[in-house]
mmCIF file of C-alpha atoms and ligand atoms in Angstrom:
data_model
loop_
_atom_site.group_PDB
_atom_site.id
_atom_site.type_symbol
_atom_site.label_atom_id
_atom_site.label_comp_id
_atom_site.label_asym_id
_atom_site.label_seq_id
_atom_site.Cartn_x
_atom_site.Cartn_y
_atom_site.Cartn_z
ATOM 1 C CA MET A 1 2.286 2.610 -22.644
ATOM 2 C CA THR A 2 1.810 6.355 -23.034
ATOM 3 C CA SER A 3 1.565 8.787 -20.113
ATOM 4 C CA GLU A 4 -2.762 8.796 -21.456
ATOM 5 C CA ALA A 5 -3.119 5.166 -20.753
ATOM 6 C CA LYS A 6 -1.568 5.468 -17.218
ATOM 7 C CA PRO A 7 -4.206 4.222 -14.665
ATOM 8 C CA LYS A 8 -5.478 7.684 -11.822
ATOM 9 C CA ILE A 9 -4.530 6.499 -8.595
ATOM 10 C CA ILE A 10 -4.731 8.130 -5.431
ATOM 11 C CA LEU A 11 -2.617 6.327 -2.705
ATOM 12 C CA ASP A 12 -3.250 6.528 0.786
ATOM 13 C CA CYS A 13 -0.266 5.172 2.482
ATOM 14 C CA ASP A 14 1.706 5.467 5.770
ATOM 15 C CA PRO A 15 5.149 5.841 4.490
ATOM 16 C CA GLY A 16 6.906 3.116 5.897
ATOM 17 C CA VAL A 17 10.089 1.654 3.821
ATOM 18 C CA ASP A 18 7.871 -0.071 1.450
ATOM 19 C CA ASP A 19 5.141 3.019 1.095
ATOM 20 C CA ALA A 20 7.908 4.868 0.127
ATOM 21 C CA ILE A 21 9.057 2.840 -2.480
ATOM 22 C CA ALA A 22 5.592 2.172 -3.609
ATOM 23 C CA ILE A 23 5.417 6.215 -3.961
ATOM 24 C CA ILE A 24 8.402 5.618 -6.450
ATOM 25 C CA THR A 25 6.697 2.730 -8.279
ATOM 26 C CA ALA A 26 3.254 4.887 -8.194
ATOM 27 C CA SER A 27 5.082 8.075 -9.417
ATOM 28 C CA ARG A 28 6.052 5.909 -12.676
ATOM 29 C CA TRP A 29 3.802 3.342 -13.546
ATOM 30 C CA SER A 30 0.347 5.700 -12.543
ATOM 31 C CA GLU A 31 -1.106 9.098 -12.451
ATOM 32 C CA ILE A 32 -1.131 10.116 -9.063
ATOM 33 C CA VAL A 33 -4.165 12.489 -8.785
ATOM 34 C CA GLY A 34 -2.957 12.739 -4.744
ATOM 35 C CA ILE A 35 -1.845 11.580 -1.754
ATOM 36 C CA THR A 36 -3.598 11.337 1.109
ATOM 37 C CA SER A 37 -1.318 9.496 4.583
ATOM 38 C CA VAL A 38 -2.418 7.658 8.312
ATOM 39 C CA SER A 39 -1.321 6.489 11.070
ATOM 40 C CA GLY A 40 0.263 3.415 10.459
ATOM 41 C CA ASN A 41 3.458 2.101 10.588
ATOM 42 C CA VAL A 42 4.417 4.993 12.197
ATOM 43 C CA GLY A 43 2.224 8.435 14.137
ATOM 44 C CA ILE A 44 0.663 10.619 11.454
ATOM 45 C CA GLU A 45 3.240 13.377 11.684
ATOM 46 C CA HIS A 46 6.116 10.896 10.676
ATOM 47 C CA THR A 47 4.092 9.131 7.520
ATOM 48 C CA THR A 48 2.441 12.979 6.515
ATOM 49 C CA SER A 49 5.958 14.130 6.674
ATOM 50 C CA ASN A 50 7.314 11.040 5.465
ATOM 51 C CA ALA A 51 5.189 11.178 2.199
ATOM 52 C CA LEU A 52 5.593 15.151 1.556
ATOM 53 C CA LYS A 53 9.980 14.395 1.856
ATOM 54 C CA MET A 54 9.018 11.359 -0.973
ATOM 55 C CA LYS A 55 6.505 14.165 -3.015
ATOM 56 C CA THR A 56 9.526 16.723 -3.120
ATOM 57 C CA LEU A 57 12.109 13.543 -3.815
ATOM 58 C CA LEU A 58 10.138 12.409 -7.277
ATOM 59 C CA GLY A 59 8.937 16.489 -8.262
ATOM 60 C CA ILE A 60 5.402 14.401 -7.780
ATOM 61 C CA ASN A 61 2.472 17.702 -8.501
ATOM 62 C CA ALA A 62 -0.353 15.952 -6.985
ATOM 63 C CA PRO A 63 -1.721 17.179 -3.781
ATOM 64 C CA LEU A 64 -0.975 15.862 -0.084
ATOM 65 C CA HIS A 65 -3.547 15.269 2.288
ATOM 66 C CA SER A 66 -3.409 14.099 5.864
ATOM 67 C CA GLY A 67 -5.523 11.993 7.562
ATOM 68 C CA ALA A 68 -6.673 10.215 10.423
ATOM 69 C CA SER A 69 -4.177 10.621 13.136
ATOM 70 C CA LYS A 70 -5.893 7.265 15.080
ATOM 71 C CA PRO A 71 -7.630 3.993 14.440
ATOM 72 C CA MET A 72 -11.745 4.511 14.572
ATOM 73 C CA LYS A 73 -12.257 1.540 17.757
ATOM 74 C CA ALA A 74 -8.768 0.002 17.759
ATOM 75 C CA GLU A 75 -5.889 1.494 19.956
ATOM 76 C CA PRO A 76 -2.379 2.634 18.064
ATOM 77 C CA PHE A 77 -0.430 0.294 17.260
ATOM 78 C CA HIS A 78 2.455 1.196 14.987
ATOM 79 C CA ALA A 79 5.516 -0.324 13.436
ATOM 80 C CA SER A 80 8.544 1.271 14.068
ATOM 81 C CA HIS A 81 10.614 -1.625 14.966
ATOM 82 C CA VAL A 82 10.460 -2.110 10.843
ATOM 83 C CA HIS A 83 10.634 0.862 9.649
ATOM 84 C CA GLY A 84 13.037 2.982 12.221
ATOM 85 C CA GLN A 85 12.104 5.673 14.463
ATOM 86 C CA THR A 86 10.371 8.083 12.071
ATOM 87 C CA GLY A 87 9.071 5.249 9.407
ATOM 88 C CA LEU A 88 11.564 5.688 6.464
ATOM 89 C CA GLY A 89 14.132 3.216 7.960
ATOM 90 C CA ASP A 90 17.479 5.213 7.992
ATOM 91 C CA THR A 91 17.407 7.447 5.023
ATOM 92 C CA ASP A 92 18.652 11.121 5.041
ATOM 93 C CA LEU A 93 16.176 12.970 2.764
ATOM 94 C CA PRO A 94 16.071 16.911 3.728
ATOM 95 C CA GLU A 95 12.942 17.717 6.108
ATOM 96 C CA PRO A 96 10.243 18.573 3.973
ATOM 97 C CA ASN A 97 9.425 21.971 2.510
ATOM 98 C CA SER A 98 5.552 22.327 2.078
ATOM 99 C CA LEU A 99 3.234 21.877 3.948
ATOM 100 C CA PRO A 100 0.430 19.295 3.330
ATOM 101 C CA ASP A 101 -2.580 20.755 0.944
ATOM 102 C CA SER A 102 -4.683 19.781 4.203
ATOM 103 C CA ASP A 103 -6.274 17.892 6.489
ATOM 104 C CA ASP A 104 -8.686 16.234 5.806
ATOM 105 C CA ALA A 105 -7.791 13.104 4.107
ATOM 106 C CA VAL A 106 -11.637 12.105 3.328
ATOM 107 C CA ALA A 107 -13.271 15.359 2.170
ATOM 108 C CA PHE A 108 -10.246 15.351 -0.469
ATOM 109 C CA ILE A 109 -10.936 11.767 -1.498
ATOM 110 C CA LEU A 110 -14.605 12.070 -1.539
ATOM 111 C CA GLU A 111 -14.304 15.510 -3.136
ATOM 112 C CA LYS A 112 -11.964 14.037 -6.174
ATOM 113 C CA THR A 113 -13.671 10.938 -6.948
ATOM 114 C CA ARG A 114 -16.975 13.436 -7.342
ATOM 115 C CA GLU A 115 -14.713 15.526 -10.013
ATOM 116 C CA GLU A 116 -12.892 12.676 -11.835
ATOM 117 C CA GLU A 117 -14.374 9.371 -12.932
ATOM 118 C CA GLY A 118 -12.361 6.315 -13.022
ATOM 119 C CA ILE A 119 -9.399 6.909 -10.564
ATOM 120 C CA HIS A 120 -8.437 3.576 -8.132
ATOM 121 C CA LEU A 121 -8.194 4.065 -4.824
ATOM 122 C CA VAL A 122 -5.003 2.484 -3.281
ATOM 123 C CA PRO A 123 -4.993 2.057 0.287
ATOM 124 C CA ILE A 124 -1.624 0.758 1.615
ATOM 125 C CA GLY A 125 -1.973 1.556 5.463
ATOM 126 C CA PRO A 126 -4.631 0.431 7.765
ATOM 127 C CA LEU A 127 -8.121 1.684 6.172
ATOM 128 C CA THR A 128 -9.301 4.040 8.868
ATOM 129 C CA ASN A 129 -9.423 6.692 5.774
ATOM 130 C CA ILE A 130 -10.873 4.903 3.500
ATOM 131 C CA ALA A 131 -13.454 3.672 5.899
ATOM 132 C CA GLN A 132 -14.730 7.359 7.083
ATOM 133 C CA ALA A 133 -14.866 8.306 3.744
ATOM 134 C CA ILE A 134 -17.080 5.737 3.067
ATOM 135 C CA GLU A 135 -18.950 6.074 6.208
ATOM 136 C CA THR A 136 -19.542 9.659 5.291
ATOM 137 C CA ASP A 137 -20.740 8.934 1.581
ATOM 138 C CA PRO A 138 -20.998 5.226 0.663
ATOM 139 C CA SER A 139 -22.067 5.783 -3.029
ATOM 140 C CA LEU A 140 -17.612 6.285 -2.949
ATOM 141 C CA VAL A 141 -17.713 2.816 -4.176
ATOM 142 C CA ASP A 142 -19.771 3.039 -6.950
ATOM 143 C CA ARG A 143 -17.704 6.163 -8.395
ATOM 144 C CA VAL A 144 -14.196 4.560 -8.211
ATOM 145 C CA ALA A 145 -12.480 2.009 -10.179
ATOM 146 C CA SER A 146 -11.701 0.138 -7.665
ATOM 147 C CA ILE A 147 -10.280 -0.481 -4.036
ATOM 148 C CA THR A 148 -7.120 -2.118 -4.521
ATOM 149 C CA LEU A 149 -5.448 -2.732 -1.270
ATOM 150 C CA MET A 150 -2.100 -4.253 0.620
ATOM 151 C CA GLY A 151 -3.227 -6.031 3.607
ATOM 152 C CA GLY A 152 -4.475 -9.169 4.774
ATOM 153 C CA GLY A 153 -3.752 -12.175 3.122
ATOM 154 C CA ALA A 154 -5.364 -16.072 2.631
ATOM 155 C CA GLY A 155 -4.132 -17.862 5.430
ATOM 156 C CA VAL A 156 -0.766 -15.813 7.193
ATOM 157 C CA GLY A 157 -0.160 -12.895 9.270
ATOM 158 C CA ASN A 158 2.546 -10.942 10.499
ATOM 159 C CA VAL A 159 1.456 -9.226 13.674
ATOM 160 C CA THR A 160 -0.586 -12.004 15.128
ATOM 161 C CA PRO A 161 -0.528 -16.114 13.519
ATOM 162 C CA ALA A 162 -3.832 -14.832 12.002
ATOM 163 C CA ALA A 163 -3.293 -11.200 10.745
ATOM 164 C CA GLU A 164 -1.324 -8.735 9.349
ATOM 165 C CA PHE A 165 -0.307 -4.868 10.196
ATOM 166 C CA ASN A 166 -2.558 -3.158 8.542
ATOM 167 C CA ILE A 167 -5.866 -4.736 8.956
ATOM 168 C CA PHE A 168 -4.284 -5.554 12.162
ATOM 169 C CA ALA A 169 -4.252 -1.695 13.376
ATOM 170 C CA ASP A 170 -7.511 -0.573 12.525
ATOM 171 C CA PRO A 171 -9.645 -3.596 12.062
ATOM 172 C CA GLU A 172 -13.118 -2.269 12.095
ATOM 173 C CA ALA A 173 -12.238 -0.492 9.172
ATOM 174 C CA ALA A 174 -11.192 -2.925 7.149
ATOM 175 C CA ASP A 175 -14.537 -4.607 7.687
ATOM 176 C CA VAL A 176 -16.370 -1.549 6.899
ATOM 177 C CA VAL A 177 -14.406 -1.706 3.200
ATOM 178 C CA PHE A 178 -14.838 -5.319 3.282
ATOM 179 C CA ARG A 179 -18.417 -5.280 3.504
ATOM 180 C CA SER A 180 -19.079 -1.933 1.781
ATOM 181 C CA GLY A 181 -19.378 -3.981 -2.350
ATOM 182 C CA ALA A 182 -16.652 -2.257 -3.701
ATOM 183 C CA GLN A 183 -14.646 -3.564 -6.763
ATOM 184 C CA LEU A 184 -12.186 -4.740 -3.925
ATOM 185 C CA HIS A 185 -8.480 -6.429 -4.571
ATOM 186 C CA MET A 186 -6.843 -7.405 -1.608
ATOM 187 C CA LEU A 187 -2.733 -7.882 -2.269
ATOM 188 C CA GLY A 188 -2.095 -9.762 1.011
ATOM 189 C CA LEU A 189 0.767 -11.765 2.314
ATOM 190 C CA ASN A 190 0.058 -15.018 0.940
ATOM 191 C CA LEU A 191 0.944 -12.231 -2.620
ATOM 192 C CA THR A 192 3.605 -10.055 -1.483
ATOM 193 C CA HIS A 193 5.885 -12.730 0.537
ATOM 194 C CA GLN A 194 6.596 -13.592 -3.214
ATOM 195 C CA VAL A 195 8.171 -10.497 -4.163
ATOM 196 C CA LEU A 196 11.825 -10.867 -2.289
ATOM 197 C CA MET A 197 14.120 -7.575 -2.298
ATOM 198 C CA GLY A 198 17.017 -6.603 -0.500
ATOM 199 C CA SER A 199 20.786 -5.890 -1.124
ATOM 200 C CA GLU A 200 21.308 -6.832 -4.171
ATOM 201 C CA HIS A 201 18.472 -4.540 -5.555
ATOM 202 C CA ALA A 202 20.350 -2.374 -3.052
ATOM 203 C CA ASP A 203 23.165 -2.012 -4.818
ATOM 204 C CA TYR A 204 22.006 -1.622 -8.588
ATOM 205 C CA CYS A 205 20.345 1.207 -7.186
ATOM 206 C CA TYR A 206 22.989 3.180 -5.424
ATOM 207 C CA GLU A 207 24.875 2.783 -8.452
ATOM 208 C CA LEU A 208 22.523 5.038 -9.729
ATOM 209 C CA ASN A 209 24.158 7.131 -8.378
ATOM 210 C CA SER A 210 21.212 9.852 -7.860
ATOM 211 C CA THR A 211 19.347 10.791 -5.111
ATOM 212 C CA VAL A 212 16.289 8.980 -5.932
ATOM 213 C CA GLY A 213 18.980 5.129 -6.483
ATOM 214 C CA LYS A 214 20.456 6.588 -2.740
ATOM 215 C CA THR A 215 17.158 6.674 -1.022
ATOM 216 C CA ALA A 216 15.475 3.979 -2.953
ATOM 217 C CA GLY A 217 19.039 2.063 -2.013
ATOM 218 C CA ASP A 218 18.666 3.241 1.479
ATOM 219 C CA LEU A 219 15.265 1.998 2.011
ATOM 220 C CA LEU A 220 15.931 -1.709 0.357
ATOM 221 C CA SER A 221 19.016 -2.392 2.104
ATOM 222 C CA PHE A 222 17.229 -1.261 5.326
ATOM 223 C CA ASN A 223 14.035 -3.872 4.568
ATOM 224 C CA GLY A 224 15.842 -6.318 3.764
ATOM 225 C CA ARG A 225 17.449 -6.213 6.856
ATOM 226 C CA THR A 226 14.426 -5.599 9.012
ATOM 227 C CA HIS A 227 11.506 -6.517 6.943
ATOM 228 C CA GLY A 228 12.223 -10.094 5.657
ATOM 229 C CA THR A 229 10.999 -13.213 5.605
ATOM 230 C CA GLU A 230 14.851 -14.945 4.921
ATOM 231 C CA LYS A 231 16.856 -12.581 6.871
ATOM 232 C CA GLU A 232 19.689 -15.225 6.186
ATOM 233 C CA THR A 233 19.567 -13.970 2.906
ATOM 234 C CA ASN A 234 18.799 -10.365 3.197
ATOM 235 C CA LEU A 235 15.713 -10.264 0.973
ATOM 236 C CA GLY A 236 12.219 -9.449 2.951
ATOM 237 C CA ALA A 237 9.168 -9.003 1.205
ATOM 238 C CA MET A 238 7.952 -5.626 -0.631
ATOM 239 C CA HIS A 239 4.384 -5.311 0.579
ATOM 240 C CA ASP A 240 3.134 -2.048 -0.982
ATOM 241 C CA PRO A 241 4.360 -1.942 -4.579
ATOM 242 C CA CYS A 242 2.361 -4.751 -5.344
ATOM 243 C CA ALA A 243 -0.446 -3.186 -4.998
ATOM 244 C CA VAL A 244 0.262 0.116 -7.328
ATOM 245 C CA LEU A 245 1.392 -2.596 -10.354
ATOM 246 C CA ALA A 246 -1.587 -4.923 -9.623
ATOM 247 C CA VAL A 247 -3.567 -1.599 -11.130
ATOM 248 C CA THR A 248 -0.611 -0.882 -13.553
ATOM 249 C CA HIS A 249 0.479 -4.157 -14.620
ATOM 250 C CA PRO A 250 -2.480 -6.539 -13.784
ATOM 251 C CA GLU A 251 -1.235 -9.124 -15.999
ATOM 252 C CA LEU A 252 1.211 -9.597 -13.980
ATOM 253 C CA PHE A 253 -1.149 -11.274 -10.976
ATOM 254 C CA VAL A 254 -3.135 -14.280 -10.868
ATOM 255 C CA SER A 255 -6.502 -13.348 -8.577
ATOM 256 C CA LYS A 256 -9.590 -15.457 -7.882
ATOM 257 C CA PRO A 257 -13.159 -14.311 -6.131
ATOM 258 C CA ARG A 258 -13.529 -14.755 -3.079
ATOM 259 C CA SER A 259 -16.089 -14.443 0.002
ATOM 260 C CA VAL A 260 -14.159 -12.895 2.581
ATOM 261 C CA VAL A 261 -14.431 -11.179 6.071
ATOM 262 C CA VAL A 262 -12.950 -9.680 8.684
ATOM 263 C CA GLU A 263 -12.256 -10.673 12.021
ATOM 264 C CA LEU A 264 -13.050 -8.942 14.623
ATOM 265 C CA GLU A 265 -13.822 -10.776 18.134
ATOM 266 C CA GLY A 266 -11.459 -13.959 17.751
ATOM 267 C CA SER A 267 -9.453 -13.408 21.259
ATOM 268 C CA PHE A 268 -6.328 -15.194 18.744
ATOM 269 C CA THR A 269 -7.622 -14.486 15.546
ATOM 270 C CA ARG A 270 -8.668 -10.119 15.227
ATOM 271 C CA GLY A 271 -7.366 -8.771 12.166
ATOM 272 C CA GLN A 272 -7.587 -12.041 10.510
ATOM 273 C CA THR A 273 -8.753 -11.585 6.689
ATOM 274 C CA LEU A 274 -11.040 -14.821 6.533
ATOM 275 C CA VAL A 275 -11.014 -16.152 2.739
ATOM 276 C CA ASP A 276 -13.519 -18.807 1.477
ATOM 277 C CA GLU A 277 -12.027 -21.165 0.140
ATOM 278 C CA ARG A 278 -14.322 -23.300 -0.437
ATOM 279 C CA GLU A 279 -15.179 -23.203 -3.950
ATOM 280 C CA TRP A 280 -17.653 -25.677 -4.454
ATOM 281 C CA LEU A 281 -19.950 -23.368 -2.349
ATOM 282 C CA GLU A 282 -22.530 -20.100 -4.231
ATOM 283 C CA THR A 283 -21.256 -17.753 -1.861
ATOM 284 C CA GLU A 284 -21.267 -14.051 -2.689
ATOM 285 C CA LYS A 285 -17.919 -12.711 -3.711
ATOM 286 C CA ASN A 286 -16.582 -9.853 -2.578
ATOM 287 C CA CYS A 287 -13.245 -9.575 -3.124
ATOM 288 C CA ASN A 288 -10.599 -10.072 -5.846
ATOM 289 C CA VAL A 289 -7.788 -11.801 -3.225
ATOM 290 C CA TYR A 290 -4.372 -12.249 -5.527
ATOM 291 C CA TYR A 291 -2.454 -15.646 -4.761
ATOM 292 C CA GLU A 292 0.307 -15.508 -7.920
ATOM 293 C CA VAL A 293 2.695 -12.968 -9.742
ATOM 294 C CA ASN A 294 5.534 -12.368 -11.731
ATOM 295 C CA SER A 295 7.613 -11.452 -9.239
ATOM 296 C CA GLU A 296 11.072 -11.136 -11.565
ATOM 297 C CA LYS A 297 8.528 -8.553 -13.202
ATOM 298 C CA VAL A 298 7.188 -6.333 -10.134
ATOM 299 C CA ILE A 299 11.070 -6.455 -9.682
ATOM 300 C CA GLU A 300 11.785 -5.182 -12.885
ATOM 301 C CA LEU A 301 8.830 -2.640 -13.022
ATOM 302 C CA ILE A 302 9.855 -0.966 -9.190
ATOM 303 C CA LEU A 303 14.117 -0.514 -10.227
ATOM 304 C CA GLN A 304 12.815 0.417 -13.498
ATOM 305 C CA SER A 305 10.552 3.104 -11.387
ATOM 306 C CA VAL A 306 13.913 4.011 -9.340
ATOM 307 C CA THR A 307 15.906 4.841 -12.590
ATOM 308 C CA GLU A 308 13.325 6.615 -14.700
ATOM 309 C CA ALA A 309 12.139 9.073 -11.428
ATOM 310 C CA SER A 310 15.017 11.162 -11.313
ATOM 311 C CA PRO A 311 13.740 14.520 -12.041
ATOM 312 C CA ASN A 312 15.865 16.462 -8.821
ATOM 313 C CA GLY A 313 18.524 14.232 -8.907
HETATM 314 C C1 LIG B 1 2.375 -3.890 5.863
HETATM 315 O O1 LIG B 1 2.540 -3.411 6.478
HETATM 316 C C2 LIG B 1 3.206 -2.256 6.800
HETATM 317 O O2 LIG B 1 3.907 -2.304 7.691
HETATM 318 C C3 LIG B 1 4.147 -2.512 5.418
HETATM 319 O O3 LIG B 1 4.092 -0.823 5.170
HETATM 320 C C4 LIG B 1 2.918 -2.995 4.757
HETATM 321 O O4 LIG B 1 1.897 -1.401 4.199
HETATM 322 C C5 LIG B 1 2.674 -5.433 5.725
HETATM 323 O O5 LIG B 1 2.120 -6.069 6.534
HETATM 324 CA CA1 LIG B 2 2.411 0.307 4.506
#
């Protein structure tokens, strides 16, 4: 793929162990035109600082704008038990030596997508920034190439039996996004649980003997130990890079157009993405739901991005 052919993305993230791997992946396979941070796995001060650390590590030139410090209506909900107290597991990257370009992620998303056509929004945290941007200017959805998100799923949750973390953390924001009319692509848990990484992949990264390799190794090893669906084999689902690679390598995925709503009320199901799989009904389809992935190739691409992303060692 030539550099001209790389899809342009704004990565909206809450690093987050798998978000950090997604940043490495995006820096290799996409043209990152901006990074925005959102409160999610940890508080906004940490997700912003972690995104800055990754930007410095990888020599990414794109601007970084911090965003929402809390969900639209819900009480803040974090996952430091999964990502570590400050969000990047047990990595030891230096404190960032730069500041965010602004604290107005919404203004950046709106302005950047007015300046340039064909940008994909890739949210891999709670959807607060994206929903606020849509509420401020609903025509946003017509000028982006897609909103390709990691969140939700068809039939499985992680925070609760029904709800996945990114949707559960801000269901009202997710509701805005799913009803927005955007070209919406959902990489949910039913898909990301097929992409498992852990100690074996960490060892590959450590053997690269680079700072990026060491950081990726620490992240993958932490992910395998704490974020796993298969702890006995030290493998954990590698969620967020899937959304990046669905944009850059769509041929590796199988999706189906579905009608999807976000449950806001249910006492057991708040935050669920309810996917209508009754294919015999002529319902309006608002979302491409992802079902199948070439996991081996996806993992290969993630590791290749670690191998080749070493501008600063
Ligand atoms: C999602 O929640 C977060 O903990 C991860 O970073 C990922 O975006 C998985 O449910
Ligand atoms: Ca995330």
